mmCIF file of C-alpha atoms in Angstrom:
data_model
loop_
_atom_site.group_PDB
_atom_site.id
_atom_site.type_symbol
_atom_site.label_atom_id
_atom_site.label_comp_id
_atom_site.label_asym_id
_atom_site.label_seq_id
_atom_site.Cartn_x
_atom_site.Cartn_y
_atom_site.Cartn_z
ATOM 1 C CA MET A 1420 0.018 -0.017 -0.012
ATOM 2 C CA ARG A 1421 1.399 3.450 -0.782
ATOM 3 C CA GLY A 1422 0.331 6.341 1.170
ATOM 4 C CA LYS A 1423 -1.220 9.555 -0.504
ATOM 5 C CA GLY A 1424 -1.574 12.077 2.048
ATOM 6 C CA LYS A 1425 -3.411 10.025 4.905
ATOM 7 C CA GLU A 1426 -4.994 7.539 2.471
ATOM 8 C CA LEU A 1427 -3.614 4.166 1.682
ATOM 9 C CA ILE A 1428 -4.058 2.956 -1.986
ATOM 10 C CA LEU A 1429 -3.807 -0.628 -2.857
ATOM 11 C CA ASN A 1430 -1.522 -1.459 -5.866
ATOM 12 C CA GLY A 1431 -1.226 -4.998 -7.292
ATOM 13 C CA LYS A 1432 1.534 -6.177 -4.785
ATOM 14 C CA SER A 1433 -0.011 -4.738 -1.810
ATOM 15 C CA TYR A 1434 -3.456 -5.952 -2.894
ATOM 16 C CA LYS A 1435 -2.099 -9.505 -3.173
ATOM 17 C CA GLN A 1436 -0.393 -9.293 0.179
ATOM 18 C CA LEU A 1437 -3.671 -8.077 1.881
ATOM 19 C CA PHE A 1438 -5.586 -10.780 0.169
ATOM 20 C CA GLU A 1439 -3.195 -13.592 1.333
ATOM 21 C CA SER A 1440 -3.115 -12.245 4.849
ATOM 22 C CA LEU A 1441 -6.807 -11.782 5.356
ATOM 23 C CA TYR A 1442 -8.495 -14.224 3.056
ATOM 24 C CA PRO A 1443 -8.273 -17.372 5.306
ATOM 25 C CA GLN A 1444 -9.691 -15.652 8.322
ATOM 26 C CA LEU A 1445 -12.362 -13.848 6.468
ATOM 27 C CA CYS A 1446 -13.548 -17.262 5.040
ATOM 28 C CA VAL A 1447 -13.657 -18.618 8.426
ATOM 29 C CA PHE A 1448 -15.626 -15.349 9.649
ATOM 30 C CA ALA A 1449 -18.059 -15.836 6.738
ATOM 31 C CA TYR A 1450 -18.691 -19.328 7.430
ATOM 32 C CA LYS A 1451 -19.764 -18.503 11.085
ATOM 33 C CA TYR A 1452 -22.579 -16.759 9.265
ATOM 34 C CA LEU A 1453 -23.353 -19.057 6.343
ATOM 35 C CA SER A 1454 -22.411 -22.586 7.441
ATOM 36 C CA ASP A 1455 -21.252 -23.237 4.012
ATOM 37 C CA LEU A 1456 -17.681 -23.031 3.194
ATOM 38 C CA ASP A 1457 -17.858 -22.708 -0.458
ATOM 39 C CA LEU A 1458 -20.401 -19.963 -0.189
ATOM 40 C CA ALA A 1459 -18.210 -18.270 2.530
ATOM 41 C CA LYS A 1460 -15.332 -18.455 0.053
ATOM 42 C CA ASP A 1461 -17.366 -16.924 -2.664
ATOM 43 C CA VAL A 1462 -18.607 -14.057 -0.497
ATOM 44 C CA VAL A 1463 -14.977 -13.082 0.470
ATOM 45 C CA GLN A 1464 -13.769 -13.288 -2.987
ATOM 46 C CA GLU A 1465 -16.854 -10.989 -4.071
ATOM 47 C CA VAL A 1466 -15.733 -8.450 -1.499
ATOM 48 C CA PHE A 1467 -12.036 -8.397 -2.663
ATOM 49 C CA VAL A 1468 -13.105 -8.074 -6.253
ATOM 50 C CA LYS A 1469 -15.396 -5.138 -5.494
ATOM 51 C CA VAL A 1470 -12.561 -3.403 -3.569
ATOM 52 C CA TRP A 1471 -10.300 -3.849 -6.435
ATOM 53 C CA GLU A 1472 -12.846 -2.921 -9.114
ATOM 54 C CA ASP A 1473 -13.900 0.228 -7.099
ATOM 55 C CA LYS A 1474 -10.396 1.240 -6.364
ATOM 56 C CA ILE A 1475 -11.225 1.793 -2.704
ATOM 57 C CA THR A 1476 -8.718 3.856 -0.648
ATOM 58 C CA PHE A 1477 -8.291 3.347 3.152
ATOM 59 C CA HIS A 1478 -7.340 5.759 5.969
ATOM 60 C CA SER A 1479 -5.010 3.148 7.611
ATOM 61 C CA GLU A 1480 -3.957 -0.421 7.670
ATOM 62 C CA ASN A 1481 -6.350 -0.871 10.691
ATOM 63 C CA HIS A 1482 -9.087 0.736 8.738
ATOM 64 C CA THR A 1483 -8.418 -1.748 6.043
ATOM 65 C CA THR A 1484 -8.843 -4.905 8.078
ATOM 66 C CA GLY A 1485 -12.061 -3.432 9.689
ATOM 67 C CA PHE A 1486 -13.412 -2.421 6.394
ATOM 68 C CA PHE A 1487 -13.149 -6.051 5.069
ATOM 69 C CA TYR A 1488 -14.691 -7.758 8.064
ATOM 70 C CA LYS A 1489 -17.590 -5.290 8.021
ATOM 71 C CA ALA A 1490 -17.932 -5.782 4.159
ATOM 72 C CA VAL A 1491 -17.905 -9.580 4.616
ATOM 73 C CA LYS A 1492 -20.521 -9.314 7.433
ATOM 74 C CA ASN A 1493 -22.763 -7.157 5.381
ATOM 75 C CA LYS A 1494 -22.570 -9.467 2.276
ATOM 76 C CA CYS A 1495 -23.325 -12.403 4.496
ATOM 77 C CA LEU A 1496 -26.387 -10.777 6.287
ATOM 78 C CA ASN A 1497 -27.542 -9.691 2.635
ATOM 79 C CA TYR A 1498 -27.472 -13.217 1.431
ATOM 80 C CA LEU A 1499 -29.328 -14.607 4.599
ATOM 81 C CA LYS A 1500 -32.067 -11.869 3.925
ATOM 82 C CA SER A 1501 -32.264 -12.758 0.311
ATOM 83 C CA LYS A 1502 -35.164 -14.412 -1.143
ATOM 84 C CA GLN A 1503 -32.983 -17.029 -2.605
ATOM 85 C CA TYR A 1504 -31.774 -18.182 0.535
ATOM 86 C CA ARG A 1505 -35.252 -18.026 2.382
ATOM 87 C CA VAL A 1506 -36.452 -20.350 -0.441
ATOM 88 C CA THR A 1507 -33.687 -22.905 -0.580
ATOM 89 C CA GLU A 1508 -32.718 -22.906 3.150
ATOM 90 C CA ARG A 1509 -34.343 -22.985 6.454
ATOM 91 C CA TYR A 1510 -34.777 -19.428 7.230
ATOM 92 C CA GLU A 1511 -34.687 -18.551 10.813
ATOM 93 C CA LEU A 1512 -35.274 -14.866 11.647
ATOM 94 C CA ALA A 1513 -33.981 -15.364 15.206
ATOM 95 C CA ASN A 1514 -30.577 -16.421 14.222
ATOM 96 C CA LEU A 1515 -30.385 -13.535 11.605
ATOM 97 C CA GLU A 1516 -31.202 -11.056 14.347
ATOM 98 C CA ALA A 1517 -28.564 -12.579 16.384
ATOM 99 C CA TYR A 1518 -25.948 -12.285 13.670
ATOM 100 C CA GLU A 1519 -26.715 -8.540 13.159
ATOM 101 C CA THR A 1520 -25.815 -7.623 16.700
ATOM 102 C CA GLY A 1521 -22.476 -5.869 17.195
ATOM 103 C CA GLN A 1522 -21.607 -8.428 20.030
ATOM 104 C CA PHE A 1523 -21.825 -11.513 17.584
ATOM 105 C CA TYR A 1524 -19.592 -9.444 15.158
ATOM 106 C CA MET A 1525 -16.999 -8.261 17.658
ATOM 107 C CA SER A 1526 -16.828 -11.673 19.273
ATOM 108 C CA GLU A 1527 -16.258 -13.502 15.926
ATOM 109 C CA VAL A 1528 -13.600 -11.057 14.837
ATOM 110 C CA LEU A 1529 -11.852 -11.301 18.156
ATOM 111 C CA VAL A 1530 -11.906 -15.147 18.083
ATOM 112 C CA ILE A 1531 -10.619 -15.112 14.497
ATOM 113 C CA GLU A 1532 -7.981 -12.694 14.900
ATOM 114 C CA THR A 1533 -6.681 -14.138 18.058
ATOM 115 C CA LYS A 1534 -6.469 -17.593 16.497
ATOM 116 C CA THR A 1535 -4.585 -16.123 13.560
ATOM 117 C CA VAL A 1536 -2.071 -14.433 16.001
ATOM 118 C CA ILE A 1537 -1.614 -17.685 17.937
ATOM 119 C CA ASP A 1538 -1.078 -19.706 14.729
ATOM 120 C CA LYS A 1539 1.531 -17.322 13.610
ATOM 121 C CA ALA A 1540 3.234 -17.570 16.897
ATOM 122 C CA ILE A 1541 3.189 -21.398 16.788
ATOM 123 C CA SER A 1542 4.623 -21.409 13.328
ATOM 124 C CA LYS A 1543 7.734 -19.546 14.761
ATOM 125 C CA LEU A 1544 8.344 -22.537 17.120
ATOM 126 C CA PRO A 1545 10.752 -25.179 16.305
ATOM 127 C CA GLU A 1546 9.011 -27.979 14.199
ATOM 128 C CA LYS A 1547 8.687 -30.589 16.767
ATOM 129 C CA ALA A 1548 7.606 -28.168 19.405
ATOM 130 C CA ALA A 1549 4.954 -26.665 17.148
ATOM 131 C CA GLN A 1550 3.628 -30.221 16.385
ATOM 132 C CA VAL A 1551 3.446 -31.094 20.093
ATOM 133 C CA ILE A 1552 1.535 -27.787 20.779
ATOM 134 C CA ARG A 1553 -0.908 -28.309 17.930
ATOM 135 C CA LEU A 1554 -1.676 -31.744 19.158
ATOM 136 C CA SER A 1555 -1.983 -30.442 22.693
ATOM 137 C CA ILE A 1556 -4.479 -27.835 21.605
ATOM 138 C CA GLU A 1557 -6.582 -30.594 19.948
ATOM 139 C CA ASP A 1558 -6.839 -32.372 23.440
ATOM 140 C CA TYR A 1559 -4.215 -35.073 22.774
ATOM 141 C CA THR A 1560 -2.701 -36.293 26.062
ATOM 142 C CA ASN A 1561 1.061 -36.303 26.385
ATOM 143 C CA ASN A 1562 0.886 -40.175 25.861
ATOM 144 C CA GLU A 1563 -1.182 -39.849 22.598
ATOM 145 C CA ILE A 1564 1.419 -37.056 21.330
ATOM 146 C CA ALA A 1565 4.278 -39.344 22.198
ATOM 147 C CA ASP A 1566 2.723 -42.138 20.279
ATOM 148 C CA GLN A 1567 1.669 -39.937 17.288
ATOM 149 C CA LEU A 1568 5.129 -38.408 16.985
ATOM 150 C CA SER A 1569 7.158 -41.568 18.016
ATOM 151 C CA ILE A 1570 8.891 -39.712 20.760
ATOM 152 C CA SER A 1571 9.196 -40.270 24.626
ATOM 153 C CA ILE A 1572 6.749 -38.625 27.143
ATOM 154 C CA ASN A 1573 9.605 -36.871 28.572
ATOM 155 C CA THR A 1574 10.556 -35.370 25.066
ATOM 156 C CA VAL A 1575 6.912 -34.151 24.848
ATOM 157 C CA LYS A 1576 7.211 -32.472 28.154
ATOM 158 C CA ASP A 1577 10.409 -30.790 27.108
ATOM 159 C CA HIS A 1578 8.823 -29.622 23.895
ATOM 160 C CA LYS A 1579 5.946 -28.304 25.825
ATOM 161 C CA LYS A 1580 8.216 -26.493 28.240
ATOM 162 C CA VAL A 1581 10.332 -24.901 25.300
ATOM 163 C CA ALA A 1582 7.071 -23.947 23.412
ATOM 164 C CA TYR A 1583 5.174 -22.346 26.498
ATOM 165 C CA ARG A 1584 8.320 -20.225 27.176
ATOM 166 C CA LYS A 1585 8.919 -19.142 23.584
ATOM 167 C CA LEU A 1586 4.935 -18.547 23.124
ATOM 168 C CA ARG A 1587 4.910 -16.289 26.326
ATOM 169 C CA GLY A 1588 7.652 -14.139 24.586
ATOM 170 C CA PHE A 1589 5.677 -13.994 21.303
ATOM 171 C CA LEU A 1590 2.431 -13.498 22.724
ATOM 172 C CA GLY A 1591 3.387 -11.416 25.798
ATOM 173 C CA PHE A 1592 1.586 -8.361 24.249
ATOM 174 C CA LEU A 1593 -1.812 -10.257 24.594
ATOM 175 C CA ASN A 1594 -1.428 -10.166 28.570
ATOM 176 C CA MET A 1595 -4.397 -7.859 29.738
ATOM 177 C CA SER A 1596 -3.327 -7.804 33.550
#
């Protein structure tokens, strides 16, 4: 993105970087509304295409992320309100009203963004430590992790110790106390 005054303008390279960084989490976000992954992907792609075609400029990088979340939310809600959806799917007005609340929107954005930050931090760990932590997050026991990775239980514990120490360093900014 290049700045022009206070505005950020997307060029081909910055647009591609933005797409690659936001697309996965926006698809997860859209899926929370639509419960259909292919449809969620289509919605997110449509939003990116519209931004590119309309040459939308942004006030800041934070504004950019917020804009895309809000645009995806609105596109999902428009789909859920559409006649096509009501005819082809079970239309539940109560769910739609819950989806339109700011609380639902903010909680979903927070969960997805936090997961993205944690995934990036885990990817910075040594390979075995990252594997151990990912399995641990999936509720594998130390014994199951040891069996899965063909390592001893003590090695699992050592990898966890190293991973937790490094993750505390990577994610220290999340500490709200």
